[in-house]
Amino acid sequence: MTLRQQLACFAAIAAAQLFSCSRPQPTPSGVVIEIKSPLGLPRLETPADNPPTSETIALGRRLFYEKKLSADGTLSCASCHSPTAGFADPRRFSVGVGGKLGARNAPTVLNAAYSPVQFWDGRSPSLEDQAGGPIANPVEMNMSHDLAVGRLNADPEYVKQFDGAFGPGPITVLKLQRAIASFERTLLSGNSPFDRYFFGGERSAMSPAAIRGLEIFNNAKRGNCSVCHKIGEQNAPFADGKFHNIGAGLNAEGELTDLGRFTQTKDEHDKGAFKTPTLRNIAQTAPYMHDGKQKTLKDVVDFYVGGGNSNPYLDKEMKELKLTGEERADLVAFLEALTGDIPANSGPPK
Amino acid sequence: MIKRLAAAATFLLAAACSPAPETKPADPTADSTAYTEIDPSRAGVVTGKVVFTGKGPVRQKVDFAEDPNCAKLHKGEFFNDAIALNNNGTLANVFIYVKVGLEGKKFRPPTTPATITQKGCWFEPRMLGIEAGQPFHAINADPLTHNIHPRTANSREWNQSQDAGADPLIRKFARAEIMVRIKCNIHPWMKAWVGVTEHPFYAISGNDGTFAIKNLPAGKYTIEAWQEELGTQQQEVTVTAQGTETLSFTYKGE
């Protein structure tokens, strides 16, 4: 082979590699649809490279309930984000493949689409990225991405459905993540009694107790809850997308057992800080806090009345609250008014 | 030359074989403090009682308003006896301790915990004695959430919620303090007192008003009685080997 031939061959290989790398991303091939936000939620932003389509949403829904994605075929996303438990887990810690126990309480998927980052410690920047995490996590579904994709590629039904959603081509993990993320974007909860009262002007939508609870919730000198669980003028995310240390998760000796956000940032101030969870459908998603220690909403209110747990990194907004018994009950009534409708077509596909 | 080599070899051997002190892990149980050993044959007892005279206190009912679930834990009325008057005209829950006379002595703190229990949305006992450095345990025996909050001035202040069925909270008080008030941030009526001493010479008057400080080395002491509403009183006492000194503290009602 002459030098020229060698160079030509090398160039051809390089070009082929370049071509394969710049292969079009698996963007959905179908007609883009708009996911309508219910009353009380902002307009939903969707990523330019993964706009929602009916096909990807339907595929994502099937994958969300697909047990093939776990090593032993026993678990799906819904095993720990159950539609009958507000898309969360009623157990303190979720149980993974082989009975392995997770270290944090599974948060709800409802309205996760609005969260700027995913997981309690914010380690994932998007729903797409997040969707890949639990599949491979050894204490969750414990399944390598290659194996998961292999199982789907071996199923003609899935091949057909993926082709319909992304155009012809092999099933890839990125397509799987995008489909699940698109389905999760439809899991929006709004139009709760609170939304109908506060944004819809329906004065009888909330009970008098819940109305009094709202006042305490919003009042910086009383409950001061909305300092992190935000209520806006147009909509109410009941979160701030930030991380706070409220002292949850201390052991008997008063030490932090989970450093939370610090594990990602290594910033001292983030020790024991966790992402503010949404409070929507909170009455359905017991137990509470990242460690699932609080069993009831009353326990949660009592925890805050007590000022959380002291530790060197406690958020400055955490203070002992002076609330009467009735006021504490009013706060619980308000939290119970945050249960919105679970969208249709969110349960296991027929 | 050979000598020097041998010396070097010995040095190397010694360096290799003898444990390097700085790399030896610190034994957390090691305590290099020179503690005072108590010789029972050269120690005595201070005993006595706390008497109450005058008009008895008006008993105050506890209002469980902040948490109706607490009221459900009691049959009928429940009283907050800040002045615990016994049937025989004496007082319980008075903290009596050596205030002066043990300066310069250090006593090994016990390893057995001093325990406070939250039961019926109330602290038991209301008056607890503990030594600095001794384990302090807080137990929640109630089916609801409590919050332990010692209002310390001499040791680091802390508070922690404790849900039903949780393990005991385990802490220590670093330094002596008479008196630490224990709060529950969730139930403002809950109140207990912890007397933190740096020696084992304290007692709490019982249901018959008596107290006894045992095994106190012979010497001159100032004994103080502390009552949460009626304040403090002091008496001087000289303890002799194998002797018993009897004191009587008298608090007057209004």
Coordinates of C-alpha atoms in Angstrom, one line a residue:
Chain A
M1 CA 0.0 0.0 0.0
T2 CA 1.5 3.4 -1.0
L3 CA 1.6 6.3 1.4
R4 CA -1.1 8.0 -0.7
Q5 CA -3.3 4.9 -0.4
Q6 CA -2.7 4.7 3.3
L7 CA -3.7 8.3 3.7
A8 CA -6.8 7.9 1.7
C9 CA -7.8 4.9 3.7
F10 CA -7.2 6.7 7.0
A11 CA -9.2 9.7 5.7
A12 CA -12.0 7.3 4.8
I13 CA -12.1 5.8 8.2
A14 CA -12.0 9.2 9.8
A15 CA -14.8 10.4 7.7
A16 CA -16.8 7.3 8.6
Q17 CA -16.2 7.9 12.2
L18 CA -17.1 11.5 11.9
F19 CA -20.3 10.6 10.1
S20 CA -21.2 8.1 12.8
C21 CA -20.6 10.6 15.5
S22 CA -22.6 13.4 13.9
R23 CA -25.4 11.0 13.2
P24 CA -28.7 12.8 13.8
Q25 CA -29.7 12.7 17.4
P26 CA -32.7 10.5 18.0
T27 CA -35.2 13.3 18.0
P28 CA -38.9 12.3 17.9
S29 CA -40.2 11.9 14.4
G30 CA -43.9 12.5 15.1
V31 CA -46.0 15.6 15.3
V32 CA -45.0 17.8 18.3
I33 CA -47.8 18.3 20.7
E34 CA -48.3 20.8 23.5
I35 CA -48.6 19.5 27.1
K36 CA -51.2 21.8 28.6
S37 CA -50.5 22.9 32.2
P38 CA -53.4 22.6 34.6
L39 CA -54.6 25.6 36.7
G40 CA -51.9 26.8 39.0
L41 CA -48.9 25.6 37.0
P42 CA -46.7 27.7 34.7
R43 CA -46.4 26.9 31.0
L44 CA -44.2 23.8 30.5
E45 CA -40.9 24.3 28.8
T46 CA -39.8 21.3 26.8
P47 CA -36.3 20.7 25.4
A48 CA -35.7 21.6 21.8
D49 CA -34.1 18.2 21.1
N50 CA -36.9 16.2 22.7
P51 CA -40.2 17.9 22.0
P52 CA -43.2 15.8 23.2
T53 CA -45.1 13.8 20.7
S54 CA -48.0 11.4 21.2
E55 CA -45.7 8.5 20.2
T56 CA -42.9 9.2 22.6
I57 CA -45.3 9.9 25.4
A58 CA -47.1 6.6 24.8
L59 CA -43.8 4.8 24.5
G60 CA -42.5 6.4 27.7
R61 CA -45.6 5.4 29.5
R62 CA -45.1 1.8 28.5
L63 CA -41.4 2.0 29.5
F64 CA -42.3 3.6 32.9
Y65 CA -44.3 0.5 33.7
E66 CA -41.8 -1.9 32.1
K67 CA -40.3 -4.5 34.4
K68 CA -38.0 -5.8 31.8
L69 CA -35.8 -2.8 32.6
S70 CA -34.8 -4.3 35.9
A71 CA -32.2 -7.1 36.2
D72 CA -34.6 -9.7 37.4
G73 CA -37.7 -8.4 35.7
T74 CA -39.5 -7.6 38.9
L75 CA -39.3 -3.8 39.0
S76 CA -40.3 -0.9 36.9
C77 CA -40.1 2.9 37.5
A78 CA -43.6 2.6 38.9
S79 CA -42.6 0.2 41.6
C80 CA -41.2 3.1 43.5
H81 CA -43.1 5.9 41.8
S82 CA -46.5 4.4 42.1
P83 CA -49.6 6.0 40.5
T84 CA -51.6 4.9 43.5
A85 CA -49.2 6.7 45.9
G86 CA -48.9 10.0 44.2
F87 CA -46.1 8.7 42.0
A88 CA -44.0 8.2 45.1
D89 CA -43.2 5.3 47.4
P90 CA -45.2 4.7 50.6
R91 CA -42.3 2.9 52.0
R92 CA -39.6 4.8 53.9
F93 CA -36.9 3.5 51.6
S94 CA -37.5 1.9 48.3
V95 CA -36.6 -1.8 47.8
G96 CA -34.5 -2.5 44.8
V97 CA -33.7 -5.8 42.9
G98 CA -32.7 -8.5 45.4
G99 CA -34.3 -6.7 48.3
K100 CA -31.6 -4.0 48.4
L101 CA -32.6 -0.9 50.3
G102 CA -32.2 2.6 49.0
A103 CA -30.9 5.4 51.2
R104 CA -33.5 8.1 50.5
N105 CA -37.2 8.2 50.2
A106 CA -38.4 8.1 46.6
P107 CA -39.7 11.6 45.6
T108 CA -42.9 12.1 43.5
V109 CA -42.6 12.3 39.8
L110 CA -45.5 14.7 39.7
N111 CA -44.4 18.1 38.5
A112 CA -40.8 16.9 38.3
A113 CA -40.9 18.5 34.9
Y114 CA -40.6 21.9 36.5
S115 CA -37.6 21.1 38.6
P116 CA -34.4 22.6 37.3
V117 CA -32.4 19.6 38.5
Q118 CA -33.4 16.1 39.5
F119 CA -32.9 13.8 42.6
W120 CA -32.8 15.0 46.2
D121 CA -29.2 16.1 45.7
G122 CA -29.7 17.6 42.3
R123 CA -27.1 15.4 40.7
S124 CA -29.0 15.1 37.4
P125 CA -29.6 18.1 35.1
S126 CA -32.7 16.9 33.3
L127 CA -35.5 14.4 33.3
E128 CA -33.8 12.6 30.3
D129 CA -30.6 12.2 32.3
Q130 CA -32.4 11.2 35.4
A131 CA -34.4 8.4 33.7
G132 CA -31.2 6.5 33.1
G133 CA -30.1 6.6 36.7
P134 CA -32.3 4.2 38.6
I135 CA -32.1 1.6 35.8
A136 CA -28.4 1.2 36.3
N137 CA -28.3 1.8 40.1
P138 CA -27.2 -1.4 41.8
V139 CA -29.7 -0.8 44.7
E140 CA -32.5 0.0 42.3
M141 CA -33.1 -1.8 39.0
N142 CA -29.5 -2.9 38.8
M143 CA -29.5 -3.2 35.0
S144 CA -26.8 -2.1 32.6
H145 CA -28.0 0.2 29.9
D146 CA -26.7 -2.1 27.2
L147 CA -28.6 -5.1 28.6
A148 CA -31.8 -3.0 29.0
V149 CA -31.5 -1.9 25.4
G150 CA -30.7 -5.4 24.3
R151 CA -33.9 -6.7 25.8
L152 CA -36.0 -4.1 24.1
N153 CA -34.3 -4.6 20.7
A154 CA -35.2 -8.3 21.0
D155 CA -38.9 -7.4 21.4
P156 CA -40.6 -6.7 18.0
E157 CA -43.4 -4.8 19.6
Y158 CA -40.9 -2.4 21.1
V159 CA -38.8 -2.1 17.9
K160 CA -42.0 -1.1 16.1
Q161 CA -43.0 1.4 18.8
F162 CA -39.5 3.0 18.9
D163 CA -39.5 3.2 15.1
G164 CA -42.8 5.0 15.3
A165 CA -41.6 7.4 17.9
F166 CA -38.1 8.2 16.6
G167 CA -38.0 6.9 13.1
P168 CA -36.4 3.6 11.9
G169 CA -33.2 2.6 13.7
P170 CA -31.9 0.5 16.6
I171 CA -33.3 1.2 20.0
T172 CA -30.8 3.2 22.0
V173 CA -30.6 4.2 25.7
L174 CA -30.9 7.8 24.7
K175 CA -34.2 7.1 22.9
L176 CA -35.4 5.2 26.0
Q177 CA -34.5 8.1 28.3
R178 CA -36.2 10.6 26.0
A179 CA -39.4 8.7 25.8
I180 CA -39.6 8.2 29.6
A181 CA -38.8 11.9 30.1
S182 CA -41.6 12.9 27.7
F183 CA -44.1 10.7 29.5
E184 CA -43.0 12.2 32.9
R185 CA -43.6 15.7 31.5
T186 CA -47.3 14.8 31.3
L187 CA -47.4 13.9 35.0
L188 CA -48.6 17.3 36.1
S189 CA -50.7 18.0 39.1
G190 CA -52.6 21.2 39.4
N191 CA -56.2 22.3 39.6
S192 CA -56.2 21.4 43.3
P193 CA -58.7 22.9 45.7
F194 CA -56.0 25.5 46.5
D195 CA -55.6 26.4 42.8
R196 CA -59.3 26.7 42.2
Y197 CA -59.5 29.0 45.3
F198 CA -56.3 31.0 44.7
F199 CA -56.0 31.2 41.0
G200 CA -59.6 30.3 39.9
G201 CA -61.4 32.6 42.3
E202 CA -63.6 29.8 43.5
R203 CA -64.1 30.9 47.1
S204 CA -65.7 27.7 48.3
A205 CA -63.0 25.4 46.8
M206 CA -61.0 25.4 50.1
S207 CA -62.4 24.8 53.6
P208 CA -62.2 27.6 56.1
A209 CA -59.5 25.7 57.9
A210 CA -57.4 25.4 54.7
I211 CA -57.9 29.1 54.0
R212 CA -56.6 29.9 57.5
G213 CA -53.7 27.4 56.9
L214 CA -52.8 29.3 53.7
E215 CA -52.5 32.5 55.6
I216 CA -50.1 30.9 58.1
F217 CA -48.2 29.1 55.3
N218 CA -47.6 32.5 53.5
N219 CA -47.0 34.6 56.6
A220 CA -43.2 35.2 57.1
K221 CA -43.9 35.8 60.8
R222 CA -46.0 32.6 61.3
G223 CA -45.4 29.5 59.3
N224 CA -42.9 31.1 56.8
C225 CA -43.4 27.9 54.6
S226 CA -43.6 29.8 51.3
V227 CA -40.1 31.2 51.8
C228 CA -39.0 27.9 50.1
H229 CA -42.3 26.3 49.0
K230 CA -43.1 29.2 46.6
I231 CA -46.6 30.6 45.7
G232 CA -46.4 33.0 42.9
E233 CA -49.0 35.5 41.5
Q234 CA -49.7 33.4 38.4
N235 CA -48.8 30.0 39.5
A236 CA -47.5 28.0 42.5
P237 CA -44.6 25.5 42.1
F238 CA -44.4 25.0 45.9
A239 CA -40.7 24.7 45.5
D240 CA -37.8 27.0 44.9
G241 CA -35.4 24.7 42.9
K242 CA -32.8 25.2 45.7
F243 CA -31.2 23.2 48.4
H244 CA -31.7 23.8 52.2
N245 CA -30.6 22.1 55.4
I246 CA -33.6 21.8 57.7
G247 CA -31.9 19.3 60.0
A248 CA -33.7 16.3 58.7
G249 CA -31.7 13.1 58.8
L250 CA -29.7 13.6 62.0
N251 CA -28.8 10.4 63.9
A252 CA -29.3 9.9 67.6
E253 CA -26.0 11.7 68.4
G254 CA -27.2 14.7 66.3
E255 CA -24.8 14.1 63.4
L256 CA -25.8 14.5 59.7
T257 CA -26.0 11.0 58.2
D258 CA -26.4 12.1 54.6
L259 CA -24.6 15.2 53.3
G260 CA -27.0 15.6 50.4
R261 CA -26.1 18.5 48.0
F262 CA -22.6 18.6 49.4
T263 CA -21.9 15.2 47.7
Q264 CA -22.3 17.0 44.4
T265 CA -20.8 20.5 45.0
K266 CA -18.3 19.8 47.9
D267 CA -19.4 23.2 49.1
E268 CA -19.4 23.3 53.0
H269 CA -22.6 25.3 53.0
D270 CA -24.4 22.5 51.2
K271 CA -23.8 19.9 53.9
G272 CA -27.1 18.2 54.8
A273 CA -29.0 20.4 52.2
F274 CA -31.6 18.7 50.0
K275 CA -33.7 20.0 47.2
T276 CA -37.0 21.6 48.2
P277 CA -39.7 19.1 47.2
T278 CA -42.9 20.2 45.7
L279 CA -45.8 20.0 48.1
R280 CA -48.4 19.1 45.4
N281 CA -50.3 15.9 46.2
I282 CA -48.3 15.8 49.4
A283 CA -51.2 14.2 51.2
Q284 CA -50.7 11.1 49.0
T285 CA -46.9 10.9 49.2
A286 CA -46.2 9.9 52.9
P287 CA -43.7 9.4 54.4
Y288 CA -41.9 12.7 54.3
M289 CA -38.4 14.2 54.0
H290 CA -35.4 12.8 52.2
D291 CA -35.1 10.1 54.9
G292 CA -38.8 9.3 55.0
K293 CA -38.8 9.7 58.8
Q294 CA -42.0 11.7 59.2
K295 CA -45.0 9.5 58.8
T296 CA -47.8 12.1 58.7
L297 CA -48.4 15.7 57.7
K298 CA -48.9 16.4 61.4
D299 CA -45.5 15.0 62.1
V300 CA -44.1 17.3 59.4
V301 CA -45.8 20.4 60.9
D302 CA -44.6 19.4 64.3
F303 CA -41.0 19.0 63.0
Y304 CA -41.1 22.6 61.7
V305 CA -42.9 24.0 64.8
G306 CA -39.9 22.6 66.7
G307 CA -37.5 24.5 64.5
G308 CA -36.1 21.4 62.7
N309 CA -33.0 19.9 64.2
S310 CA -30.0 22.0 65.1
N311 CA -26.8 21.4 63.3
P312 CA -24.0 23.7 62.1
Y313 CA -25.5 24.1 58.6
L314 CA -29.1 24.7 59.5
D315 CA -30.8 27.1 57.1
K316 CA -31.2 30.5 58.6
E317 CA -35.0 30.5 57.9
M318 CA -35.4 27.5 60.3
K319 CA -36.8 28.8 63.5
E320 CA -39.1 27.6 66.3
L321 CA -42.7 28.4 65.3
K322 CA -45.3 29.7 67.8
L323 CA -48.5 28.1 66.5
T324 CA -51.6 27.1 68.5
G325 CA -53.0 23.6 68.1
E326 CA -55.7 24.9 65.8
E327 CA -53.2 26.7 63.6
R328 CA -51.1 23.5 63.3
A329 CA -54.3 21.6 62.2
D330 CA -55.1 24.5 59.8
L331 CA -51.7 24.0 58.2
V332 CA -52.4 20.3 57.7
A333 CA -55.8 21.1 56.2
F334 CA -54.1 23.5 53.8
L335 CA -51.5 20.8 52.7
E336 CA -54.4 18.4 52.1
A337 CA -55.9 21.0 49.8
L338 CA -52.9 20.7 47.4
T339 CA -54.0 17.4 46.0
G340 CA -54.7 17.9 42.3
D341 CA -56.0 15.6 39.6
I342 CA -53.7 12.8 38.4
P343 CA -53.8 13.1 34.7
A344 CA -55.7 10.6 32.6
N345 CA -53.5 8.2 30.6
S346 CA -50.9 8.1 33.4
G347 CA -51.6 4.6 34.8
P348 CA -50.2 1.3 33.3
P349 CA -51.0 1.0 29.6
K350 CA -53.6 -1.5 28.6
Chain B
M1 CA 33.3 1.7 60.6
I2 CA 31.8 -1.6 61.5
K3 CA 30.6 -0.1 64.8
R4 CA 29.0 2.7 62.9
L5 CA 27.3 0.3 60.5
A6 CA 26.1 -1.7 63.4
A7 CA 24.8 1.4 65.1
A8 CA 23.0 2.4 62.0
A9 CA 21.5 -1.1 61.6
T10 CA 20.4 -1.0 65.2
F11 CA 18.8 2.4 64.7
L12 CA 17.0 1.2 61.5
L13 CA 15.8 -1.9 63.3
A14 CA 14.6 0.1 66.2
A15 CA 12.9 2.5 63.9
A16 CA 11.2 -0.4 62.1
C17 CA 10.2 -2.4 65.1
S18 CA 9.2 0.2 67.7
P19 CA 5.7 1.6 67.0
A20 CA 5.9 5.3 65.9
P21 CA 4.0 7.2 68.5
E22 CA 2.5 9.7 66.1
T23 CA 1.0 7.1 63.8
K24 CA -0.6 5.1 66.7
P25 CA -4.4 5.7 66.4
A26 CA -5.7 7.7 69.4
D27 CA -7.8 5.5 71.7
P28 CA -11.1 7.4 72.1
T29 CA -11.7 5.7 75.5
A30 CA -8.3 6.7 76.8
D31 CA -8.6 9.4 79.4
S32 CA -5.4 10.9 80.7
T33 CA -7.1 13.0 83.4
A34 CA -5.8 12.5 86.9
Y35 CA -9.1 11.6 88.6
T36 CA -9.6 11.8 92.4
E37 CA -10.2 8.4 93.9
I38 CA -12.7 8.3 96.7
D39 CA -11.7 6.4 99.8
P40 CA -15.0 5.4 101.5
S41 CA -13.2 5.0 104.8
R42 CA -12.4 8.7 104.7
A43 CA -15.8 9.9 103.5
G44 CA -19.1 10.6 105.1
V45 CA -22.8 11.3 104.3
V46 CA -24.8 14.5 104.1
T47 CA -28.5 13.7 104.6
G48 CA -31.6 15.6 105.5
K49 CA -34.9 16.8 104.2
V50 CA -36.6 19.8 102.6
V51 CA -39.5 21.2 104.6
F52 CA -42.2 23.4 103.3
T53 CA -44.1 25.8 105.6
G54 CA -47.0 28.2 105.0
K55 CA -49.8 28.2 102.5
G56 CA -49.6 25.4 99.9
P57 CA -49.3 26.2 96.2
V58 CA -52.4 26.4 94.0
R59 CA -52.1 23.5 91.7
Q60 CA -52.0 24.5 88.0
K61 CA -53.8 22.4 85.4
V62 CA -51.8 21.7 82.2
D63 CA -53.4 23.1 79.1
F64 CA -52.6 20.8 76.2
A65 CA -54.0 23.3 73.6
E66 CA -51.1 23.1 71.2
D67 CA -51.6 19.4 70.7
P68 CA -54.9 17.8 71.4
N69 CA -53.3 14.4 71.0
C70 CA -51.5 15.0 74.2
A71 CA -54.7 15.5 76.2
K72 CA -55.8 12.1 74.9
L73 CA -52.9 10.5 76.7
H74 CA -54.4 11.5 80.1
K75 CA -57.5 10.4 81.9
G76 CA -58.9 13.5 83.4
E77 CA -57.0 16.5 84.6
F78 CA -53.2 16.7 84.7
F79 CA -51.3 19.1 86.9
N80 CA -48.1 21.0 86.5
D81 CA -46.5 20.8 90.0
A82 CA -43.7 23.4 89.9
I83 CA -43.8 23.1 93.7
A84 CA -44.0 19.4 94.5
L85 CA -45.5 19.3 97.9
N86 CA -45.5 15.9 99.6
N87 CA -48.2 14.7 102.0
N88 CA -45.9 15.0 104.9
G89 CA -45.3 18.7 104.3
T90 CA -41.9 18.3 102.6
L91 CA -40.9 19.1 99.1
A92 CA -39.8 16.7 96.3
N93 CA -37.8 17.6 93.2
V94 CA -35.4 19.9 95.1
F95 CA -31.8 19.6 93.7
I96 CA -29.2 19.5 96.5
Y97 CA -25.5 19.5 95.6
V98 CA -22.0 20.5 96.7
K99 CA -21.5 24.0 95.5
V100 CA -18.2 24.8 97.1
G101 CA -15.4 22.6 98.6
L102 CA -14.4 20.3 95.8
E103 CA -12.3 22.8 93.8
G104 CA -9.3 21.2 92.1
K105 CA -10.7 17.7 92.3
K106 CA -11.8 15.8 89.2
F107 CA -14.1 12.8 89.3
R108 CA -14.5 10.2 86.6
P109 CA -18.0 10.7 85.0
P110 CA -20.2 7.6 85.0
T111 CA -20.6 5.7 81.7
T112 CA -24.2 4.8 82.6
P113 CA -26.6 7.2 81.0
A114 CA -28.9 9.6 82.9
T115 CA -32.2 9.3 81.1
I116 CA -35.2 11.6 80.6
T117 CA -38.4 10.1 79.2
Q118 CA -41.2 12.0 77.4
K119 CA -44.4 10.3 78.4
G120 CA -47.9 11.7 78.3
C121 CA -46.4 14.9 76.8
W122 CA -44.5 15.4 80.0
F123 CA -40.9 14.9 81.1
E124 CA -40.0 12.2 83.5
P125 CA -38.4 13.0 85.8
R126 CA -39.0 16.7 86.1
M127 CA -35.6 17.0 87.9
L128 CA -32.6 15.1 86.7
G129 CA -29.0 15.1 87.9
I130 CA -26.1 14.3 85.6
E131 CA -22.4 14.8 85.6
A132 CA -20.6 16.7 82.8
G133 CA -19.4 14.1 80.3
Q134 CA -21.9 11.4 81.4
P135 CA -24.2 10.1 78.6
F136 CA -27.6 11.8 78.5
H137 CA -30.4 9.8 76.9
A138 CA -33.8 11.2 75.9
I139 CA -36.5 8.7 75.2
N140 CA -39.9 9.3 73.4
A141 CA -42.4 6.9 74.9
D142 CA -45.3 8.8 73.2
P143 CA -47.1 8.0 70.0
L144 CA -46.3 11.5 68.6
T145 CA -43.4 13.8 67.7
H146 CA -41.4 15.6 70.5
N147 CA -38.5 18.0 70.4
I148 CA -35.7 18.0 73.0
H149 CA -34.2 21.4 73.6
P150 CA -31.9 21.9 76.5
R151 CA -31.5 25.6 77.0
T152 CA -27.8 25.4 77.9
A153 CA -25.6 28.4 78.6
N154 CA -22.3 26.6 79.4
S155 CA -22.5 23.8 76.9
R156 CA -23.5 24.0 73.2
E157 CA -27.3 24.5 72.9
W158 CA -29.1 22.0 70.6
N159 CA -32.6 20.8 69.7
Q160 CA -33.8 17.8 67.9
S161 CA -37.2 16.4 67.0
Q162 CA -37.9 12.8 68.0
D163 CA -40.7 11.0 66.3
A164 CA -42.7 8.2 67.9
G165 CA -40.7 5.0 68.2
A166 CA -37.4 6.7 67.4
D167 CA -34.2 5.5 69.1
P168 CA -33.2 7.4 72.2
L169 CA -31.2 10.6 71.5
I170 CA -27.7 10.4 73.0
R171 CA -25.8 13.5 74.0
K172 CA -23.5 14.8 76.8
F173 CA -23.3 18.1 78.7
A174 CA -19.8 19.4 78.3
R175 CA -19.7 21.6 81.4
A176 CA -21.3 22.0 84.8
E177 CA -24.4 24.1 84.9
I178 CA -27.0 24.7 87.6
M179 CA -29.6 24.7 86.1
V180 CA -30.4 23.6 82.5
R181 CA -34.0 23.9 81.5
I182 CA -35.2 21.3 79.1
K183 CA -37.9 22.4 76.6
C184 CA -40.0 20.7 74.0
N185 CA -40.3 23.2 71.2
I186 CA -43.5 21.5 70.0
H187 CA -45.2 21.4 73.4
P188 CA -44.5 24.6 75.3
W189 CA -45.9 23.4 78.6
M190 CA -43.3 20.6 78.9
K191 CA -40.5 21.5 81.2
A192 CA -37.8 19.7 83.0
W193 CA -34.6 20.7 84.8
V194 CA -31.2 19.1 84.6
G195 CA -28.6 19.8 87.2
V196 CA -25.2 19.3 85.6
T197 CA -22.3 18.9 88.1
E198 CA -18.6 18.0 87.7
H199 CA -18.8 15.6 90.6
P200 CA -21.2 12.9 91.9
F201 CA -22.2 14.7 95.0
Y202 CA -25.8 15.7 94.4
A203 CA -29.2 14.4 95.3
I204 CA -32.8 15.1 94.6
S205 CA -35.4 15.2 97.4
G206 CA -37.9 12.4 97.1
N207 CA -41.6 11.8 97.8
D208 CA -40.8 12.0 101.5
G209 CA -38.7 15.1 101.2
T210 CA -35.4 13.4 102.2
F211 CA -32.1 13.4 100.4
A212 CA -28.7 11.8 100.9
I213 CA -25.3 12.7 99.4
K214 CA -23.2 9.7 100.0
N215 CA -19.4 9.0 100.0
L216 CA -18.5 12.6 100.2
P217 CA -14.8 13.0 101.2
A218 CA -14.2 14.5 104.7
G219 CA -14.0 18.3 104.5
K220 CA -15.8 21.6 104.6
Y221 CA -18.5 22.2 102.0
T222 CA -21.2 24.6 101.0
I223 CA -24.4 22.7 100.1
E224 CA -27.0 24.4 98.0
A225 CA -30.6 23.5 97.5
W226 CA -32.3 24.6 94.3
Q227 CA -36.0 24.8 93.8
E228 CA -37.5 26.0 90.5
E229 CA -39.9 28.5 91.9
L230 CA -38.7 29.1 95.5
G231 CA -35.0 29.7 94.6
T232 CA -31.8 28.6 96.3
Q233 CA -30.6 28.2 99.9
Q234 CA -27.1 27.4 101.1
Q235 CA -25.7 25.8 104.3
E236 CA -22.2 25.1 105.4
V237 CA -21.3 21.6 106.6
T238 CA -18.2 19.8 107.8
V239 CA -18.1 16.2 106.8
T240 CA -16.0 13.7 108.9
A241 CA -14.8 10.3 108.0
Q242 CA -17.6 7.8 108.4
G243 CA -19.8 10.6 109.8
T244 CA -23.3 11.6 108.9
E245 CA -24.3 15.3 108.8
T246 CA -28.0 16.1 108.8
L247 CA -29.3 19.3 107.2
S248 CA -32.8 20.7 107.0
F249 CA -33.8 23.2 104.3
T250 CA -37.0 25.1 104.8
Y251 CA -38.9 26.9 102.1
K252 CA -41.8 29.1 103.0
G253 CA -45.0 29.4 100.9
E254 CA -46.7 32.7 100.4

